[in-house]
């Protein structure tokens, strides 16, 4: 992984693979559902609102909004057709008759398929740092939300609070210094309190608040912790997939020594996410139709 900056960036992008919902579920999906539940509680939005979930992935946040927030309309978008299909299946299985069904579209966060000011709440879960232009995506979310509406997101705290990945990358870098270019704690400086607050303020949002969400990530044993890293989904599993078998075995051994195991062999870690919310400033809207139908 030596070479110029352009080559290193290309390597990082090559490992950022998110396409298969089942593989993601084994890797991060089980924890993301708990974070989604705490996130919508923290938002405290009223029922009967129009929601847009940007980068919906396998539908953890979309399904939580559908179950807990009583939305009048709910649209999830993701640029991965595989993830959008997984999200559609998850929400269809959990749908309550007599309530609006969640709908899904394949689209880029920088070109949302909704009219201006057509949503009451625009949210995004665990995806903002993977977008090539977070500021442009946020500007598009602001365009989609009505004046006075909410724009909110949450991301993993890769640098300090995501203990599973900290152990993984520390072990990887100790064996392969070139892996430092892929370390998510170093790659994603956006994933912290101050950078998120500044990003929201720079987008013109007001009443900006940042909150901490921490969840337990407990594994029955090391095999259950290691197996998701073989999925190929995401930067760390992508890195593992690119290793020669002997290097992969060395990394497995090093990680097994690094994580704290209980006497029964189980491994108890924690994962922290940072959540941010803000409102689009209200404006005079006489004669302007703001609540258009979502497509």
PDB file of C-alpha atoms in Angstrom:
ATOM      1  CA  UNK A   1       0.000   0.000   0.000  1.00  0.00           C
ATOM      2  CA  UNK A   2       2.871   2.323  -0.672  1.00  0.00           C
ATOM      3  CA  UNK A   3       2.755   5.100  -3.227  1.00  0.00           C
ATOM      4  CA  UNK A   4       1.448   8.625  -3.592  1.00  0.00           C
ATOM      5  CA  UNK A   5      -1.526  10.215  -1.888  1.00  0.00           C
ATOM      6  CA  UNK A   6      -3.823   9.466  -4.821  1.00  0.00           C
ATOM      7  CA  UNK A   7      -2.962   5.770  -4.646  1.00  0.00           C
ATOM      8  CA  UNK A   8      -3.583   5.660  -0.898  1.00  0.00           C
ATOM      9  CA  UNK A   9      -6.961   7.341  -1.294  1.00  0.00           C
ATOM     10  CA  UNK A  10      -7.848   4.805  -3.973  1.00  0.00           C
ATOM     11  CA  UNK A  11      -6.994   1.986  -1.584  1.00  0.00           C
ATOM     12  CA  UNK A  12      -9.219   3.459   1.117  1.00  0.00           C
ATOM     13  CA  UNK A  13     -12.162   3.798  -1.253  1.00  0.00           C
ATOM     14  CA  UNK A  14     -11.663   0.236  -2.464  1.00  0.00           C
ATOM     15  CA  UNK A  15     -12.149  -1.084   1.066  1.00  0.00           C
ATOM     16  CA  UNK A  16     -15.273   1.027   1.722  1.00  0.00           C
ATOM     17  CA  UNK A  17     -17.623  -1.617   0.325  1.00  0.00           C
ATOM     18  CA  UNK A  18     -21.242  -1.553   1.506  1.00  0.00           C
ATOM     19  CA  UNK A  19     -23.578  -3.632  -0.640  1.00  0.00           C
ATOM     20  CA  UNK A  20     -24.833  -6.835   0.985  1.00  0.00           C
ATOM     21  CA  UNK A  21     -27.388  -6.447   3.741  1.00  0.00           C
ATOM     22  CA  UNK A  22     -26.859  -9.891   5.287  1.00  0.00           C
ATOM     23  CA  UNK A  23     -23.116  -9.375   5.653  1.00  0.00           C
ATOM     24  CA  UNK A  24     -23.637  -5.958   7.213  1.00  0.00           C
ATOM     25  CA  UNK A  25     -26.083  -7.406   9.722  1.00  0.00           C
ATOM     26  CA  UNK A  26     -23.392  -9.798  10.996  1.00  0.00           C
ATOM     27  CA  UNK A  27     -20.854  -7.012  11.162  1.00  0.00           C
ATOM     28  CA  UNK A  28     -22.609  -3.907  12.558  1.00  0.00           C
ATOM     29  CA  UNK A  29     -26.359  -4.278  12.084  1.00  0.00           C
ATOM     30  CA  UNK A  30     -27.110  -5.717  15.527  1.00  0.00           C
ATOM     31  CA  UNK A  31     -25.547  -2.698  17.249  1.00  0.00           C
ATOM     32  CA  UNK A  32     -26.936  -0.108  14.864  1.00  0.00           C
ATOM     33  CA  UNK A  33     -30.513  -1.061  15.731  1.00  0.00           C
ATOM     34  CA  UNK A  34     -29.963  -0.204  19.397  1.00  0.00           C
ATOM     35  CA  UNK A  35     -28.329   3.101  18.484  1.00  0.00           C
ATOM     36  CA  UNK A  36     -31.245   3.927  16.164  1.00  0.00           C
ATOM     37  CA  UNK A  37     -33.751   3.410  18.970  1.00  0.00           C
ATOM     38  CA  UNK A  38     -31.886   5.726  21.315  1.00  0.00           C
ATOM     39  CA  UNK A  39     -31.397   8.268  18.552  1.00  0.00           C
ATOM     40  CA  UNK A  40     -35.099   8.697  17.773  1.00  0.00           C
ATOM     41  CA  UNK A  41     -35.836   8.952  21.501  1.00  0.00           C
ATOM     42  CA  UNK A  42     -33.223  11.717  21.736  1.00  0.00           C
ATOM     43  CA  UNK A  43     -34.813  13.544  18.787  1.00  0.00           C
ATOM     44  CA  UNK A  44     -38.206  13.573  20.505  1.00  0.00           C
ATOM     45  CA  UNK A  45     -40.169  14.360  17.318  1.00  0.00           C
ATOM     46  CA  UNK A  46     -43.975  14.440  17.271  1.00  0.00           C
ATOM     47  CA  UNK A  47     -46.108  11.949  15.353  1.00  0.00           C
ATOM     48  CA  UNK A  48     -47.622  12.653  11.945  1.00  0.00           C
ATOM     49  CA  UNK A  49     -44.451  14.015  10.324  1.00  0.00           C
ATOM     50  CA  UNK A  50     -42.865  13.332   6.943  1.00  0.00           C
ATOM     51  CA  UNK A  51     -39.498  11.595   7.331  1.00  0.00           C
ATOM     52  CA  UNK A  52     -36.602  11.009   4.950  1.00  0.00           C
ATOM     53  CA  UNK A  53     -33.819   8.570   5.886  1.00  0.00           C
ATOM     54  CA  UNK A  54     -30.674   9.270   3.848  1.00  0.00           C
ATOM     55  CA  UNK A  55     -28.288   6.348   3.439  1.00  0.00           C
ATOM     56  CA  UNK A  56     -30.835   3.985   4.957  1.00  0.00           C
ATOM     57  CA  UNK A  57     -28.584   0.914   4.662  1.00  0.00           C
ATOM     58  CA  UNK A  58     -30.366  -2.225   5.845  1.00  0.00           C
ATOM     59  CA  UNK A  59     -33.195  -0.171   7.329  1.00  0.00           C
ATOM     60  CA  UNK A  60     -32.371  -0.113  11.047  1.00  0.00           C
ATOM     61  CA  UNK A  61     -33.220   3.577  11.424  1.00  0.00           C
ATOM     62  CA  UNK A  62     -36.086   3.508   8.906  1.00  0.00           C
ATOM     63  CA  UNK A  63     -37.745   0.607  10.724  1.00  0.00           C
ATOM     64  CA  UNK A  64     -37.293   2.341  14.069  1.00  0.00           C
ATOM     65  CA  UNK A  65     -38.910   5.526  12.793  1.00  0.00           C
ATOM     66  CA  UNK A  66     -41.808   3.493  11.383  1.00  0.00           C
ATOM     67  CA  UNK A  67     -42.336   1.648  14.669  1.00  0.00           C
ATOM     68  CA  UNK A  68     -41.862   4.492  17.140  1.00  0.00           C
ATOM     69  CA  UNK A  69     -42.521   7.837  15.490  1.00  0.00           C
ATOM     70  CA  UNK A  70     -45.930   7.435  13.812  1.00  0.00           C
ATOM     71  CA  UNK A  71     -44.782   9.036  10.546  1.00  0.00           C
ATOM     72  CA  UNK A  72     -47.278  10.368   8.013  1.00  0.00           C
ATOM     73  CA  UNK A  73     -44.804   9.425   5.275  1.00  0.00           C
ATOM     74  CA  UNK A  74     -41.434   7.706   5.354  1.00  0.00           C
ATOM     75  CA  UNK A  75     -38.906   7.394   2.529  1.00  0.00           C
ATOM     76  CA  UNK A  76     -35.530   5.676   2.767  1.00  0.00           C
ATOM     77  CA  UNK A  77     -32.851   6.220   0.137  1.00  0.00           C
ATOM     78  CA  UNK A  78     -29.527   4.466  -0.392  1.00  0.00           C
ATOM     79  CA  UNK A  79     -27.141   4.379  -3.331  1.00  0.00           C
ATOM     80  CA  UNK A  80     -26.755   0.600  -2.875  1.00  0.00           C
ATOM     81  CA  UNK A  81     -29.599  -1.321  -4.503  1.00  0.00           C
ATOM     82  CA  UNK A  82     -28.765  -4.316  -2.301  1.00  0.00           C
ATOM     83  CA  UNK A  83     -29.120  -2.300   0.885  1.00  0.00           C
ATOM     84  CA  UNK A  84     -32.333  -0.662  -0.307  1.00  0.00           C
ATOM     85  CA  UNK A  85     -33.783  -4.122  -0.998  1.00  0.00           C
ATOM     86  CA  UNK A  86     -32.769  -5.320   2.480  1.00  0.00           C
ATOM     87  CA  UNK A  87     -34.352  -2.255   4.076  1.00  0.00           C
ATOM     88  CA  UNK A  88     -37.549  -2.737   2.083  1.00  0.00           C
ATOM     89  CA  UNK A  89     -37.805  -6.350   3.230  1.00  0.00           C
ATOM     90  CA  UNK A  90     -37.129  -5.475   6.873  1.00  0.00           C
ATOM     91  CA  UNK A  91     -39.764  -2.758   6.971  1.00  0.00           C
ATOM     92  CA  UNK A  92     -42.342  -4.817   5.064  1.00  0.00           C
ATOM     93  CA  UNK A  93     -41.977  -7.663   7.564  1.00  0.00           C
ATOM     94  CA  UNK A  94     -42.493  -5.301  10.500  1.00  0.00           C
ATOM     95  CA  UNK A  95     -45.241  -3.177   8.938  1.00  0.00           C
ATOM     96  CA  UNK A  96     -48.347  -2.579  11.024  1.00  0.00           C
ATOM     97  CA  UNK A  97     -51.572  -2.707   8.977  1.00  0.00           C
ATOM     98  CA  UNK A  98     -53.374   0.617   8.855  1.00  0.00           C
ATOM     99  CA  UNK A  99     -50.179   2.684   9.032  1.00  0.00           C
ATOM    100  CA  UNK A 100     -48.277   4.265   6.126  1.00  0.00           C
ATOM    101  CA  UNK A 101     -45.766   1.914   4.532  1.00  0.00           C
ATOM    102  CA  UNK A 102     -42.126   2.936   4.311  1.00  0.00           C
ATOM    103  CA  UNK A 103     -40.975   3.420   0.732  1.00  0.00           C
ATOM    104  CA  UNK A 104     -37.458   3.168  -0.679  1.00  0.00           C
ATOM    105  CA  UNK A 105     -35.462   4.534  -3.585  1.00  0.00           C
ATOM    106  CA  UNK A 106     -31.935   4.074  -4.913  1.00  0.00           C
ATOM    107  CA  UNK A 107     -30.355   7.529  -4.935  1.00  0.00           C
ATOM    108  CA  UNK A 108     -27.247   9.479  -4.023  1.00  0.00           C
ATOM    109  CA  UNK A 109     -27.274  11.609  -0.872  1.00  0.00           C
ATOM    110  CA  UNK A 110     -26.177  14.578  -2.995  1.00  0.00           C
ATOM    111  CA  UNK A 111     -29.223  14.303  -5.269  1.00  0.00           C
ATOM    112  CA  UNK A 112     -32.223  13.352  -3.139  1.00  0.00           C
ATOM    113  CA  UNK A 113     -35.366  12.409  -5.114  1.00  0.00           C
ATOM    114  CA  UNK A 114     -37.700  14.745  -3.218  1.00  0.00           C
ATOM    115  CA  UNK A 115     -39.001  18.287  -3.837  1.00  0.00           C
ATOM    116  CA  UNK A 116     -37.685  21.297  -1.942  1.00  0.00           C
ATOM    117  CA  UNK A 117     -38.981  21.682   1.622  1.00  0.00           C
ATOM    118  CA  UNK A 118     -41.084  18.512   1.354  1.00  0.00           C
ATOM    119  CA  UNK A 119     -39.967  16.793   4.591  1.00  0.00           C
ATOM    120  CA  UNK A 120     -40.390  17.578   8.262  1.00  0.00           C
ATOM    121  CA  UNK A 121     -37.412  15.476   9.398  1.00  0.00           C
ATOM    122  CA  UNK A 122     -34.331  14.355   7.456  1.00  0.00           C
ATOM    123  CA  UNK A 123     -32.110  11.845   9.239  1.00  0.00           C
ATOM    124  CA  UNK A 124     -29.033   9.769   8.495  1.00  0.00           C
ATOM    125  CA  UNK A 125     -27.545   6.911  10.490  1.00  0.00           C
ATOM    126  CA  UNK A 126     -23.887   5.788  10.470  1.00  0.00           C
ATOM    127  CA  UNK A 127     -23.204   6.968   6.923  1.00  0.00           C
ATOM    128  CA  UNK A 128     -22.191  10.644   6.916  1.00  0.00           C
ATOM    129  CA  UNK A 129     -18.448   9.972   7.170  1.00  0.00           C
ATOM    130  CA  UNK A 130     -18.517   7.572   4.204  1.00  0.00           C
ATOM    131  CA  UNK A 131     -19.997  10.149   1.835  1.00  0.00           C
ATOM    132  CA  UNK A 132     -17.475  11.719  -0.559  1.00  0.00           C
ATOM    133  CA  UNK A 133     -18.856  15.206   0.139  1.00  0.00           C
ATOM    134  CA  UNK A 134     -20.523  15.369   3.580  1.00  0.00           C
ATOM    135  CA  UNK A 135     -21.106  19.111   3.275  1.00  0.00           C
ATOM    136  CA  UNK A 136     -22.852  18.737  -0.077  1.00  0.00           C
ATOM    137  CA  UNK A 137     -25.006  15.912   1.287  1.00  0.00           C
ATOM    138  CA  UNK A 138     -25.968  18.031   4.293  1.00  0.00           C
ATOM    139  CA  UNK A 139     -26.848  20.965   2.039  1.00  0.00           C
ATOM    140  CA  UNK A 140     -29.109  18.636   0.079  1.00  0.00           C
ATOM    141  CA  UNK A 141     -30.786  17.499   3.311  1.00  0.00           C
ATOM    142  CA  UNK A 142     -31.375  21.149   4.251  1.00  0.00           C
ATOM    143  CA  UNK A 143     -32.931  21.717   0.833  1.00  0.00           C
ATOM    144  CA  UNK A 144     -35.299  18.801   1.382  1.00  0.00           C
ATOM    145  CA  UNK A 145     -36.515  19.828   4.849  1.00  0.00           C
ATOM    146  CA  UNK A 146     -39.120  22.524   5.436  1.00  0.00           C
ATOM    147  CA  UNK A 147     -38.230  25.727   7.312  1.00  0.00           C
ATOM    148  CA  UNK A 148     -38.429  24.872  10.989  1.00  0.00           C
ATOM    149  CA  UNK A 149     -37.867  21.186  10.227  1.00  0.00           C
ATOM    150  CA  UNK A 150     -35.154  18.972  11.715  1.00  0.00           C
ATOM    151  CA  UNK A 151     -31.974  17.622  10.143  1.00  0.00           C
ATOM    152  CA  UNK A 152     -30.160  15.045  12.270  1.00  0.00           C
ATOM    153  CA  UNK A 153     -27.581  12.272  12.023  1.00  0.00           C
ATOM    154  CA  UNK A 154     -25.355   9.983  14.047  1.00  0.00           C
ATOM    155  CA  UNK A 155     -21.951   8.423  13.399  1.00  0.00           C
ATOM    156  CA  UNK A 156     -19.669   6.021  15.241  1.00  0.00           C
ATOM    157  CA  UNK A 157     -16.927   7.600  17.349  1.00  0.00           C
ATOM    158  CA  UNK A 158     -14.150   5.718  15.559  1.00  0.00           C
ATOM    159  CA  UNK A 159     -11.281   7.610  17.176  1.00  0.00           C
ATOM    160  CA  UNK A 160     -12.098   6.848  20.803  1.00  0.00           C
ATOM    161  CA  UNK A 161     -15.432   5.222  21.533  1.00  0.00           C
ATOM    162  CA  UNK A 162     -15.737   2.371  19.014  1.00  0.00           C
ATOM    163  CA  UNK A 163     -13.700  -0.160  20.981  1.00  0.00           C
ATOM    164  CA  UNK A 164     -14.066  -3.105  18.597  1.00  0.00           C
ATOM    165  CA  UNK A 165     -12.537  -1.189  15.706  1.00  0.00           C
ATOM    166  CA  UNK A 166      -9.905   0.476  17.866  1.00  0.00           C
ATOM    167  CA  UNK A 167      -8.622  -2.943  18.917  1.00  0.00           C
ATOM    168  CA  UNK A 168      -8.776  -4.176  15.336  1.00  0.00           C
ATOM    169  CA  UNK A 169      -6.837  -1.307  13.760  1.00  0.00           C
ATOM    170  CA  UNK A 170      -4.296  -1.100  16.573  1.00  0.00           C
ATOM    171  CA  UNK A 171      -3.511  -4.788  15.960  1.00  0.00           C
ATOM    172  CA  UNK A 172      -3.463  -4.328  12.189  1.00  0.00           C
ATOM    173  CA  UNK A 173      -1.132  -1.323  12.292  1.00  0.00           C
ATOM    174  CA  UNK A 174       1.246  -3.090  14.691  1.00  0.00           C
ATOM    175  CA  UNK A 175       1.654  -5.845  12.089  1.00  0.00           C
ATOM    176  CA  UNK A 176       1.398  -3.671   8.974  1.00  0.00           C
ATOM    177  CA  UNK A 177       2.236   0.051   9.422  1.00  0.00           C
ATOM    178  CA  UNK A 178       0.711   0.782   6.002  1.00  0.00           C
ATOM    179  CA  UNK A 179      -2.697  -0.101   7.483  1.00  0.00           C
ATOM    180  CA  UNK A 180      -2.601   3.247   9.295  1.00  0.00           C
ATOM    181  CA  UNK A 181      -3.930   4.862   6.100  1.00  0.00           C
ATOM    182  CA  UNK A 182      -7.113   2.781   6.486  1.00  0.00           C
ATOM    183  CA  UNK A 183      -7.594   3.274  10.255  1.00  0.00           C
ATOM    184  CA  UNK A 184     -11.111   4.673  10.610  1.00  0.00           C
ATOM    185  CA  UNK A 185     -10.193   6.605  13.734  1.00  0.00           C
ATOM    186  CA  UNK A 186      -7.691   8.593  11.671  1.00  0.00           C
ATOM    187  CA  UNK A 187      -9.638   8.714   8.429  1.00  0.00           C
ATOM    188  CA  UNK A 188     -12.820  10.180   9.844  1.00  0.00           C
ATOM    189  CA  UNK A 189     -12.064  13.294  11.926  1.00  0.00           C
ATOM    190  CA  UNK A 190     -15.662  14.355  11.226  1.00  0.00           C
ATOM    191  CA  UNK A 191     -16.865  11.776  13.765  1.00  0.00           C
ATOM    192  CA  UNK A 192     -16.556  13.924  16.879  1.00  0.00           C
ATOM    193  CA  UNK A 193     -18.564  16.449  18.870  1.00  0.00           C
ATOM    194  CA  UNK A 194     -16.969  19.651  17.629  1.00  0.00           C
ATOM    195  CA  UNK A 195     -16.632  18.765  13.924  1.00  0.00           C
ATOM    196  CA  UNK A 196     -20.274  17.668  13.739  1.00  0.00           C
ATOM    197  CA  UNK A 197     -21.477  20.800  15.517  1.00  0.00           C
ATOM    198  CA  UNK A 198     -19.476  23.012  13.167  1.00  0.00           C
ATOM    199  CA  UNK A 199     -20.699  21.147  10.076  1.00  0.00           C
ATOM    200  CA  UNK A 200     -24.317  21.662  11.117  1.00  0.00           C
ATOM    201  CA  UNK A 201     -23.774  25.340  11.885  1.00  0.00           C
ATOM    202  CA  UNK A 202     -21.916  25.904   8.624  1.00  0.00           C
ATOM    203  CA  UNK A 203     -24.963  24.489   6.812  1.00  0.00           C
ATOM    204  CA  UNK A 204     -27.053  27.298   8.297  1.00  0.00           C
ATOM    205  CA  UNK A 205     -28.912  25.133  10.806  1.00  0.00           C
ATOM    206  CA  UNK A 206     -29.906  26.587  14.172  1.00  0.00           C
ATOM    207  CA  UNK A 207     -30.503  25.203  17.669  1.00  0.00           C
ATOM    208  CA  UNK A 208     -27.697  22.716  17.005  1.00  0.00           C
ATOM    209  CA  UNK A 209     -27.146  20.053  19.671  1.00  0.00           C
ATOM    210  CA  UNK A 210     -24.744  17.107  19.901  1.00  0.00           C
ATOM    211  CA  UNK A 211     -25.391  14.055  22.086  1.00  0.00           C
ATOM    212  CA  UNK A 212     -23.596  10.851  23.030  1.00  0.00           C
ATOM    213  CA  UNK A 213     -25.088   7.376  22.530  1.00  0.00           C
ATOM    214  CA  UNK A 214     -23.226   4.384  23.979  1.00  0.00           C
ATOM    215  CA  UNK A 215     -24.227   0.737  23.598  1.00  0.00           C
ATOM    216  CA  UNK A 216     -22.788  -2.539  24.872  1.00  0.00           C
ATOM    217  CA  UNK A 217     -21.234  -4.847  22.270  1.00  0.00           C
ATOM    218  CA  UNK A 218     -20.898  -8.272  23.890  1.00  0.00           C
ATOM    219  CA  UNK A 219     -19.588 -11.377  22.097  1.00  0.00           C
ATOM    220  CA  UNK A 220     -20.002 -14.947  23.450  1.00  0.00           C
ATOM    221  CA  UNK A 221     -16.419 -15.684  22.392  1.00  0.00           C
ATOM    222  CA  UNK A 222     -13.638 -14.577  20.101  1.00  0.00           C
ATOM    223  CA  UNK A 223     -14.917 -16.630  17.165  1.00  0.00           C
ATOM    224  CA  UNK A 224     -18.133 -14.584  17.144  1.00  0.00           C
ATOM    225  CA  UNK A 225     -16.108 -11.354  17.259  1.00  0.00           C
ATOM    226  CA  UNK A 226     -13.754 -12.377  14.432  1.00  0.00           C
ATOM    227  CA  UNK A 227     -16.199 -13.977  11.980  1.00  0.00           C
ATOM    228  CA  UNK A 228     -17.873 -10.710  10.838  1.00  0.00           C
ATOM    229  CA  UNK A 229     -14.460  -9.376   9.812  1.00  0.00           C
ATOM    230  CA  UNK A 230     -14.489 -12.047   7.089  1.00  0.00           C
ATOM    231  CA  UNK A 231     -17.588 -10.578   5.442  1.00  0.00           C
ATOM    232  CA  UNK A 232     -15.793  -8.128   3.170  1.00  0.00           C
ATOM    233  CA  UNK A 233     -18.293  -5.370   4.062  1.00  0.00           C
ATOM    234  CA  UNK A 234     -16.722  -2.112   5.246  1.00  0.00           C
ATOM    235  CA  UNK A 235     -13.136  -0.869   5.655  1.00  0.00           C
ATOM    236  CA  UNK A 236     -11.932  -3.369   8.287  1.00  0.00           C
ATOM    237  CA  UNK A 237     -13.450  -6.504   6.658  1.00  0.00           C
ATOM    238  CA  UNK A 238     -12.297  -5.205   3.282  1.00  0.00           C
ATOM    239  CA  UNK A 239      -8.766  -4.983   4.621  1.00  0.00           C
ATOM    240  CA  UNK A 240      -8.969  -8.526   5.997  1.00  0.00           C
ATOM    241  CA  UNK A 241     -10.241  -9.851   2.659  1.00  0.00           C
ATOM    242  CA  UNK A 242      -7.216  -8.372   0.889  1.00  0.00           C
ATOM    243  CA  UNK A 243      -4.678 -10.072   3.172  1.00  0.00           C
ATOM    244  CA  UNK A 244      -2.813 -13.236   2.318  1.00  0.00           C
ATOM    245  CA  UNK A 245      -3.980 -16.198   4.460  1.00  0.00           C
ATOM    246  CA  UNK A 246      -0.830 -16.153   6.592  1.00  0.00           C
ATOM    247  CA  UNK A 247      -1.163 -12.423   7.288  1.00  0.00           C
ATOM    248  CA  UNK A 248      -4.844 -12.904   8.099  1.00  0.00           C
ATOM    249  CA  UNK A 249      -3.950 -15.592  10.639  1.00  0.00           C
ATOM    250  CA  UNK A 250      -1.372 -13.325  12.263  1.00  0.00           C
ATOM    251  CA  UNK A 251      -3.932 -10.547  12.557  1.00  0.00           C
ATOM    252  CA  UNK A 252      -6.493 -12.927  14.049  1.00  0.00           C
ATOM    253  CA  UNK A 253      -3.987 -14.047  16.681  1.00  0.00           C
ATOM    254  CA  UNK A 254      -2.937 -10.480  17.516  1.00  0.00           C
ATOM    255  CA  UNK A 255      -6.532  -9.306  17.852  1.00  0.00           C
ATOM    256  CA  UNK A 256      -7.384 -12.304  20.035  1.00  0.00           C
ATOM    257  CA  UNK A 257      -4.606 -11.332  22.405  1.00  0.00           C
ATOM    258  CA  UNK A 258      -5.636  -7.674  22.457  1.00  0.00           C
ATOM    259  CA  UNK A 259      -9.338  -7.863  23.315  1.00  0.00           C
ATOM    260  CA  UNK A 260     -10.249  -8.311  27.002  1.00  0.00           C
ATOM    261  CA  UNK A 261     -11.879 -11.713  27.568  1.00  0.00           C
ATOM    262  CA  UNK A 262     -13.868 -12.662  30.663  1.00  0.00           C
ATOM    263  CA  UNK A 263     -13.195 -15.941  32.511  1.00  0.00           C
ATOM    264  CA  UNK A 264     -15.994 -17.610  30.511  1.00  0.00           C
ATOM    265  CA  UNK A 265     -14.425 -16.479  27.227  1.00  0.00           C
ATOM    266  CA  UNK A 266     -16.983 -13.778  26.448  1.00  0.00           C
ATOM    267  CA  UNK A 267     -15.800 -10.335  25.376  1.00  0.00           C
ATOM    268  CA  UNK A 268     -17.608  -7.204  26.581  1.00  0.00           C
ATOM    269  CA  UNK A 269     -16.868  -3.967  24.745  1.00  0.00           C
ATOM    270  CA  UNK A 270     -18.746  -0.723  24.193  1.00  0.00           C
ATOM    271  CA  UNK A 271     -19.488   1.363  21.116  1.00  0.00           C
ATOM    272  CA  UNK A 272     -20.137   5.091  21.191  1.00  0.00           C
ATOM    273  CA  UNK A 273     -21.885   7.166  18.567  1.00  0.00           C
ATOM    274  CA  UNK A 274     -22.220  10.927  18.319  1.00  0.00           C
ATOM    275  CA  UNK A 275     -25.619  12.313  17.350  1.00  0.00           C
ATOM    276  CA  UNK A 276     -26.242  15.810  16.021  1.00  0.00           C
ATOM    277  CA  UNK A 277     -29.449  17.686  15.280  1.00  0.00           C
ATOM    278  CA  UNK A 278     -30.452  21.158  14.114  1.00  0.00           C
ATOM    279  CA  UNK A 279     -33.363  23.049  12.601  1.00  0.00           C
ATOM    280  CA  UNK A 280     -33.662  24.819   9.293  1.00  0.00           C
ATOM    281  CA  UNK A 281     -34.387  28.443  10.207  1.00  0.00           C
ATOM    282  CA  UNK A 282     -38.050  29.404   9.845  1.00  0.00           C
ATOM    283  CA  UNK A 283     -38.822  31.906   7.091  1.00  0.00           C
ATOM    284  CA  UNK A 284     -41.887  33.793   5.902  1.00  0.00           C
ATOM    285  CA  UNK A 285     -43.808  31.291   3.787  1.00  0.00           C
ATOM    286  CA  UNK A 286     -47.031  33.053   2.825  1.00  0.00           C
ATOM    287  CA  UNK A 287     -48.363  31.666  -0.418  1.00  0.00           C
ATOM    288  CA  UNK A 288     -45.648  29.020  -0.685  1.00  0.00           C
ATOM    289  CA  UNK A 289     -46.626  25.364  -0.732  1.00  0.00           C
ATOM    290  CA  UNK A 290     -44.149  23.601   1.524  1.00  0.00           C
ATOM    291  CA  UNK A 291     -45.652  20.182   2.204  1.00  0.00           C
ATOM    292  CA  UNK A 292     -45.561  18.583  -1.196  1.00  0.00           C
ATOM    293  CA  UNK A 293     -46.052  14.883  -1.488  1.00  0.00           C
ATOM    294  CA  UNK A 294     -42.946  12.721  -1.331  1.00  0.00           C
ATOM    295  CA  UNK A 295     -42.528  10.708  -4.519  1.00  0.00           C
TER     296      UNK A 295
END
